[in-house]
DNA sequence: TCTGGGGTCCTAGGACCC
DNA sequence: TCTGGGGTCCTAGGACCC
C-alpha cells in the first residue's frame, strides 16, 4: 500500500489544469438544436455581413474556415449546407457558469480565463482524490481531470478538453493539443521535450507579429527559442523575451495569478473588470454629423448603464475612431469619477472633435471606461441626476436597454429613397 | 462584400512634483 | 542658477486573446 507521502507527491508535481470547452458556442447550439449535430456550423454574423466568424465547427474547419476569419471569406469557403447562426450571448454565459459550478466541486482554486476556459489548481487535492492503489500523483490527477471532463459531458452535455502541467502556460498548450475531448498530462521535467517541436505560434502570447519577428531571427520552433540566449530574446521582445524563454523551459509560474473578468455583469464580484467598452462598426461607413452624434450618444448611454449596473464609476473615458481605410486612433480624458452619460457626453463630443482630423468617412466608433472604482450608495453631489438614472435603469432592467433612450441618441430620420 | 467586439497588458513620452 | 534623478500620472498606440 502506498504511503500518504507517495500519494501527495512532491509539491511541484503537475497540478495546474487548463479546462477548455471544445467549440463552445457551436456545442451549446447543438444542445439546443440536435439537428445541427455532425453538420458544418458557423456562429457569428450572416453571409453578406461585415463581421468575422466567432466560432466554427470541426466540419466547417475542414473547408478552411476558422474563428476570426472575415464573413466574406468564410462565405466563399463554407459548403452550401452550412448552418449560419448569429449567436446568443446570455445563453452561452449561463452554460459557462454551470461548468464553473461543476468544477468547483473538484477544487476551490479556480481562475476564469475566458468564457470557455478556466484554470484549476489541484494543489492539496491529491489526497482527497487518491485511490487505495499504487497510483502516483500524476495518475491521480490525470484520473480526476478525466472524471471532471466526463461530468461536464454527462451532466451538462458539453465536450471539453484539458491539459495538466506544472505551469499555466504549459497546461494551456497541452489542452489545445488534447482537443477534441482529450486530457493530456505533461510530466514534470518533460516540458522542453513536449514544447520543443511546436511552432512558436503555439505559445500563448506569441501572435502574428511576434512570429514574424522570430522568423526574421531564424527562429521557428519553441526548441529554437529555448536554445536562444535570453538577452537576444529581450532585444526583440523586451521583458517579454525572458518570460517566453522561462515558459518554454517549463519554468513558468505554477501560480494561477490574478482573476480575470467574470462575465457576470450583475455580479458584485464582477468589479474586478478593469474596463467597460462598447464599439460599433457601421453597416455602411458614415460621414454625416447627426448619425455620428447619435451613435456617440447611444454608446455613451450603454457604457454608463453597464457601469451603474456594476456599481462602479470611471475616471477615464476613451474614444476610438476607425476610418474607412482602417486607420484607427484613440483620444482619452481623465476626470472626476462618474458613470453618468449626462456628464460624459460633452467630454465625448470634445474627444471626437480632437480625433476627427480627416474628412474620410468613419467605419467604427467606440467608447471605453477605465480607471474604474467602486462608489458608495450615497452621492451628495449627484443626487438629482442619480434619481433620474435610477428611473431609467429600472425600466431598462425590466424591459431591456433599447426601451429608453436620450433624445441625443435617436437615429436621424432617413430620407425615403424612391 | 477584406478586416467584430469584448477585454488585458505593455511601452514610451511628456508633465509635474519632490 | 544650473543640473539631474526618481516616481507617478496621463495619454496614445499596439500586440494579443477568445
XYZ file of C-alpha atoms (C1' of nucleotides) in Angstrom:
454
model
C 0.000 0.000 0.000
C 1.261 3.439 -0.862
C 2.071 5.817 1.946
C 0.306 9.138 2.317
C 3.517 10.858 1.269
C 3.627 8.917 -2.006
C 0.055 9.878 -2.747
C 0.524 13.532 -2.025
C 3.630 13.555 -4.155
C 6.185 16.291 -4.457
C 4.737 19.779 -4.197
C 5.983 20.658 -7.678
C 4.309 17.760 -9.499
C 1.842 18.729 -12.275
C -1.224 20.178 -10.594
C -2.389 23.049 -12.796
C -5.236 22.103 -15.097
C -6.429 24.146 -18.054
C -10.016 23.149 -18.829
C -11.272 24.269 -22.219
C -14.723 23.733 -23.749
C -14.479 22.391 -27.304
C -16.043 24.668 -29.969
C -18.089 26.066 -27.081
C -20.681 28.204 -28.888
C -21.246 25.513 -31.523
C -21.642 22.854 -28.816
C -24.266 24.924 -26.980
C -26.165 25.489 -30.236
C -26.167 21.729 -30.824
C -27.508 21.094 -27.343
C -30.414 23.401 -28.115
C -30.884 22.040 -31.639
C -29.629 18.457 -32.018
C -30.267 18.501 -35.772
C -27.040 20.554 -36.043
C -25.026 17.539 -34.887
C -22.484 16.460 -37.499
C -23.251 19.434 -39.758
C -20.971 22.357 -40.610
C -21.905 25.244 -38.281
C -20.713 28.845 -38.195
C -21.592 31.172 -35.295
C -21.292 34.937 -35.729
C -22.599 37.132 -38.470
C -24.643 36.317 -41.531
C -23.366 35.732 -45.067
C -23.038 39.166 -46.614
C -22.387 40.914 -43.290
C -19.317 42.900 -42.245
C -18.304 40.733 -39.307
C -15.994 37.811 -38.704
C -16.551 34.191 -37.699
C -16.907 33.803 -33.918
C -16.914 30.020 -33.807
C -16.618 27.278 -36.425
C -17.464 23.584 -36.047
C -14.869 20.957 -36.955
C -16.953 20.018 -40.023
C -16.594 23.514 -41.475
C -12.937 23.855 -40.425
C -12.182 21.117 -42.942
C -13.019 23.677 -45.611
C -10.521 26.124 -44.163
C -12.961 28.256 -42.159
C -11.746 29.334 -38.709
C -12.669 31.748 -35.937
C -11.596 35.303 -36.730
C -11.924 34.875 -40.481
C -13.988 37.520 -42.289
C -17.545 36.523 -43.150
C -16.792 37.374 -46.773
C -14.049 34.796 -46.953
C -15.980 32.201 -44.941
C -18.905 32.576 -47.351
C -16.613 31.601 -50.228
C -15.165 28.561 -48.439
C -18.090 27.093 -46.468
C -20.255 24.444 -48.133
C -23.824 25.359 -49.135
C -25.487 23.356 -46.357
C -23.615 25.232 -43.590
C -25.833 26.457 -40.738
C -25.150 30.158 -40.093
C -26.156 31.242 -36.579
C -25.973 34.715 -35.089
C -25.234 33.537 -31.545
C -26.869 34.233 -28.175
C -24.630 35.748 -25.504
C -26.573 35.229 -22.284
C -27.298 31.567 -23.050
C -23.587 30.906 -23.511
C -22.830 32.685 -20.224
C -25.382 30.520 -18.415
C -23.782 27.321 -19.673
C -20.298 28.611 -18.849
C -21.481 29.288 -15.302
C -22.810 25.754 -14.945
C -19.418 24.359 -15.944
C -17.708 26.604 -13.367
C -20.096 25.486 -10.641
C -19.351 21.878 -11.523
C -15.578 22.460 -11.493
C -15.831 23.966 -8.016
C -16.810 20.556 -6.724
C -13.292 19.419 -7.642
C -11.158 22.294 -6.389
C -11.845 25.642 -4.717
C -8.980 27.355 -6.546
C -10.270 28.324 -9.984
C -9.398 31.236 -12.225
C -11.684 32.089 -15.114
C -9.604 32.921 -18.193
C -12.446 33.464 -20.670
C -15.994 32.317 -21.315
C -14.853 28.858 -22.398
C -11.611 28.390 -20.497
C -10.531 28.144 -16.866
C -7.510 27.181 -14.807
C -7.917 24.876 -11.821
C -5.265 24.394 -9.139
C -5.352 20.898 -7.677
C -2.640 21.505 -5.077
C -3.531 19.651 -1.921
C -6.373 17.789 -3.601
C -4.295 14.665 -4.362
C -5.110 13.119 -1.034
C -8.833 13.743 -1.473
C -8.923 12.024 -4.835
C -6.306 9.321 -4.255
C -7.499 5.724 -4.529
C -6.281 2.883 -2.418
C -3.909 1.645 -5.062
C -0.331 2.276 -6.071
C -1.038 5.141 -8.426
C 1.284 8.111 -8.071
C 0.293 11.782 -8.074
C 0.381 12.023 -11.880
C -2.078 9.150 -12.294
C -4.298 10.529 -9.560
C -4.646 13.999 -11.054
C -4.995 12.635 -14.575
C -7.856 10.393 -13.488
C -9.513 13.211 -11.550
C -9.405 15.620 -14.504
C -10.704 12.931 -16.853
C -13.603 12.438 -14.436
C -14.271 16.183 -14.427
C -14.430 16.270 -18.242
C -16.751 13.280 -18.203
C -19.006 15.023 -15.668
C -19.113 18.154 -17.842
C -20.304 15.929 -20.657
C -22.744 13.760 -18.660
C -24.308 16.494 -16.528
C -24.253 19.487 -18.882
C -23.842 17.891 -22.282
C -20.735 19.777 -23.403
C -17.481 18.345 -24.777
C -14.271 19.608 -23.193
C -10.520 19.059 -23.181
C -7.881 19.544 -20.529
C -4.143 19.950 -20.131
C -2.278 19.276 -16.894
C 1.204 20.593 -16.132
C 3.357 22.367 -13.577
C 2.640 25.802 -15.054
C -0.264 27.702 -16.572
C 1.308 28.174 -19.993
C 2.250 24.533 -20.445
C -1.190 23.364 -19.280
C -2.779 25.711 -21.798
C -0.686 24.439 -24.693
C -1.451 20.870 -23.583
C -5.207 21.486 -23.520
C -5.002 22.807 -27.075
C -3.209 19.682 -28.251
C -5.638 17.441 -26.363
C -8.587 18.691 -28.425
C -11.106 17.390 -29.129
C -12.291 15.591 -25.995
C -8.863 14.684 -24.680
C -6.828 15.008 -21.499
C -3.076 15.470 -21.730
C -0.628 15.484 -18.811
C 2.888 16.834 -19.244
C 5.086 15.234 -16.543
C 7.435 17.491 -14.644
C 10.795 17.675 -16.369
C 9.475 16.855 -19.842
C 8.186 20.343 -20.669
C 11.039 21.149 -23.010
C 10.645 17.895 -24.942
C 6.911 18.444 -25.129
C 7.039 22.041 -26.382
C 10.238 21.831 -28.434
C 8.860 20.556 -31.760
C 5.942 23.017 -31.760
C 5.894 26.158 -33.940
C 6.334 29.383 -31.948
C 2.725 30.420 -32.655
C 1.523 27.691 -30.279
C 2.943 29.599 -27.321
C 0.322 31.821 -25.651
C 1.270 35.429 -26.227
C 3.141 34.936 -29.488
C 0.861 36.244 -32.220
C 1.407 37.084 -35.888
C 3.786 39.963 -35.096
C 5.893 38.001 -32.627
C 6.029 35.076 -35.021
C 7.266 37.307 -37.840
C 9.976 38.845 -35.640
C 11.191 35.424 -34.519
C 11.193 34.105 -38.060
C 13.296 37.069 -39.122
C 15.804 35.922 -36.498
C 15.672 32.385 -37.912
C 13.588 31.023 -35.027
C 10.594 28.884 -35.969
C 10.163 26.291 -33.212
C 9.952 26.509 -29.439
C 13.098 24.335 -29.221
C 14.939 27.116 -31.051
C 13.509 29.654 -28.601
C 14.805 27.515 -25.732
C 18.262 27.483 -27.318
C 18.383 31.265 -27.832
C 20.147 33.345 -25.165
C 17.742 35.394 -23.031
C 19.416 38.716 -23.811
C 18.924 38.152 -27.531
C 15.210 37.489 -26.990
C 14.969 40.584 -24.823
C 16.307 42.721 -27.646
C 13.272 41.933 -29.797
C 10.633 41.361 -27.119
C 11.709 43.462 -24.146
C 10.836 41.993 -20.766
C 8.595 39.536 -22.589
C 11.624 37.792 -24.072
C 12.846 36.144 -20.907
C 9.284 35.388 -19.860
C 8.780 33.388 -23.055
C 12.023 31.533 -22.578
C 11.200 30.615 -18.990
C 7.809 29.327 -20.128
C 9.330 27.181 -22.848
C 11.794 25.684 -20.375
C 8.869 24.716 -18.139
C 9.834 27.285 -15.538
C 6.597 29.266 -15.893
C 4.648 30.210 -12.824
C 2.672 27.481 -11.122
C 0.589 30.233 -9.613
C -2.848 30.916 -11.032
C -2.335 34.653 -10.764
C -4.960 37.328 -10.828
C -8.616 36.749 -11.530
C -9.830 37.736 -14.987
C -13.239 39.247 -15.791
C -16.127 37.103 -14.659
C -18.569 37.898 -17.493
C -21.326 38.337 -14.919
C -22.468 41.916 -15.268
C -24.728 41.971 -12.217
C -22.315 40.061 -10.015
C -20.875 42.369 -7.345
C -17.625 40.409 -7.589
C -17.520 41.442 -11.244
C -15.884 44.699 -10.197
C -12.519 43.082 -10.916
C -13.151 44.124 -14.518
C -10.678 46.855 -15.399
C -12.620 48.498 -18.209
C -16.030 48.623 -19.829
C -16.232 49.233 -23.542
C -18.663 49.222 -26.415
C -17.843 49.759 -30.047
C -19.827 49.515 -33.236
C -18.864 49.078 -36.854
C -21.427 50.815 -39.050
C -23.213 48.756 -41.660
C -22.047 51.397 -44.098
C -19.325 53.953 -43.460
C -20.762 57.264 -42.273
C -19.886 60.884 -42.680
C -22.968 62.824 -41.656
C -22.656 64.568 -38.295
C -26.094 63.642 -36.994
C -25.523 59.888 -37.411
C -22.159 60.213 -35.691
C -23.595 62.299 -32.878
C -26.416 59.860 -32.174
C -24.045 56.890 -32.226
C -21.713 58.583 -29.750
C -24.639 59.363 -27.511
C -26.004 55.821 -27.543
C -22.546 54.328 -26.895
C -22.215 56.738 -24.003
C -25.544 55.599 -22.571
C -24.610 51.967 -22.975
C -21.237 52.056 -21.185
C -22.627 54.249 -18.400
C -25.573 51.936 -17.929
C -23.213 48.957 -17.625
C -21.046 50.862 -15.139
C -24.063 51.690 -12.972
C -25.267 48.091 -13.080
C -21.865 47.091 -11.771
C -21.763 49.805 -9.148
C -18.604 51.437 -10.497
C -17.588 54.877 -11.680
C -14.885 55.568 -14.224
C -12.179 58.214 -14.181
C -11.009 57.754 -17.745
C -13.053 57.804 -20.924
C -11.516 56.799 -24.251
C -12.972 57.407 -27.671
C -11.949 55.116 -30.502
C -12.345 56.058 -34.136
C -11.670 53.974 -37.201
C -11.757 55.462 -40.685
C -12.790 53.685 -43.869
C -9.142 52.949 -44.671
C -8.800 51.263 -41.279
C -6.607 53.970 -39.787
C -7.559 53.710 -36.112
C -6.909 56.182 -33.337
C -7.999 56.967 -29.813
C -8.332 60.037 -27.605
C -8.830 59.834 -23.870
C -9.536 62.090 -20.929
C -9.221 61.531 -17.206
C -11.615 63.336 -14.899
C -13.541 63.050 -11.655
C -15.208 59.623 -11.233
C -18.569 59.375 -12.979
C -20.977 56.942 -14.561
C -23.442 59.476 -15.896
C -23.899 59.949 -19.615
C -25.101 63.471 -18.908
C -21.640 64.294 -17.571
C -19.703 62.229 -20.068
C -21.393 63.096 -23.321
C -19.942 66.628 -23.562
C -16.465 65.173 -22.920
C -17.044 62.534 -25.584
C -18.018 65.263 -28.032
C -14.780 67.131 -27.321
C -12.724 63.975 -27.753
C -14.443 63.349 -31.070
C -13.614 66.843 -32.304
C -9.962 66.292 -31.297
C -9.826 62.927 -33.014
C -11.632 63.759 -36.244
C -8.852 65.381 -38.173
C -9.661 63.896 -41.590
C -12.687 64.113 -43.837
C -12.526 60.371 -44.595
C -15.789 58.554 -43.730
C -15.918 56.628 -40.466
C -16.174 52.875 -40.183
C -16.260 52.401 -36.405
C -16.839 54.339 -33.219
C -16.154 53.040 -29.714
C -16.108 54.203 -26.122
C -14.276 52.691 -23.175
C -14.491 53.454 -19.474
C -11.399 52.619 -17.443
C -9.766 53.539 -14.143
C -12.864 52.060 -12.535
C -13.613 52.322 -8.845
C -16.408 51.350 -6.523
C -18.603 54.123 -5.216
C -20.823 54.329 -2.145
C -24.594 54.309 -2.320
C -24.690 57.951 -1.208
C -23.534 60.669 -3.533
C -24.428 64.039 -2.049
C -23.407 65.999 -5.101
C -25.123 63.973 -7.768
C -28.407 63.167 -6.104
C -30.749 64.600 -8.722
C -29.070 63.012 -11.754
C -28.828 59.737 -9.943
C -32.529 59.642 -9.242
C -33.108 60.164 -12.934
C -30.687 57.356 -13.815
C -32.411 55.114 -11.263
C -35.728 55.537 -13.026
C -34.237 54.931 -16.463
C -32.181 51.944 -15.296
C -35.159 50.399 -13.560
C -37.207 50.487 -16.750
C -34.296 49.111 -18.742
C -33.687 46.300 -16.308
C -37.290 45.256 -16.687
C -37.900 45.867 -20.377
C -34.435 45.949 -21.977
C -31.847 48.595 -22.799
C -33.498 49.704 -26.022
C -36.757 50.775 -24.344
C -35.258 54.026 -23.036
C -33.085 56.490 -24.914
C -31.966 60.051 -24.522
C -33.102 62.267 -27.381
C -29.474 62.749 -28.480
C -29.184 59.006 -29.141
C -32.072 58.921 -31.599
C -31.070 57.905 -35.062
C -31.595 60.674 -37.607
C -34.587 60.106 -39.861
C -33.505 58.767 -43.200
C -34.643 60.199 -46.488
C -37.032 57.850 -48.137
C -35.499 56.510 -51.299
C -37.691 56.077 -54.307
C -18.707 42.370 -49.902
C -11.408 42.278 -46.785
C -10.596 43.126 -41.747
C -16.159 42.109 -34.927
C -16.394 43.128 -30.159
C -15.120 42.434 -25.561
C -11.261 42.582 -22.936
C -5.908 42.594 -20.799
C -1.297 44.093 -20.613
C 2.790 46.607 -22.099
C 5.584 50.543 -23.794
C 7.013 55.114 -24.333
C 6.991 60.011 -23.955
C 5.748 64.151 -21.542
C 4.135 66.770 -17.475
C 4.737 67.541 -12.907
C 6.433 67.070 -8.222
C 9.991 66.364 -4.810
C 21.082 79.432 -11.199
C 22.218 75.023 -13.124
C 21.789 70.122 -13.417
C 19.785 65.807 -12.613
C 17.252 61.846 -10.979
C 13.196 59.244 -9.467
C 8.309 58.478 -9.059
C 3.679 58.924 -10.611
C 0.040 60.145 -13.579
C -1.812 60.848 -18.109
C -2.115 59.874 -22.959
C -1.648 57.187 -27.333
C -0.750 53.220 -29.558
C -0.173 48.358 -30.270
C 0.016 43.146 -29.516
C -2.624 39.586 -28.119
C -6.559 36.535 -26.527
C -11.218 34.352 -27.041
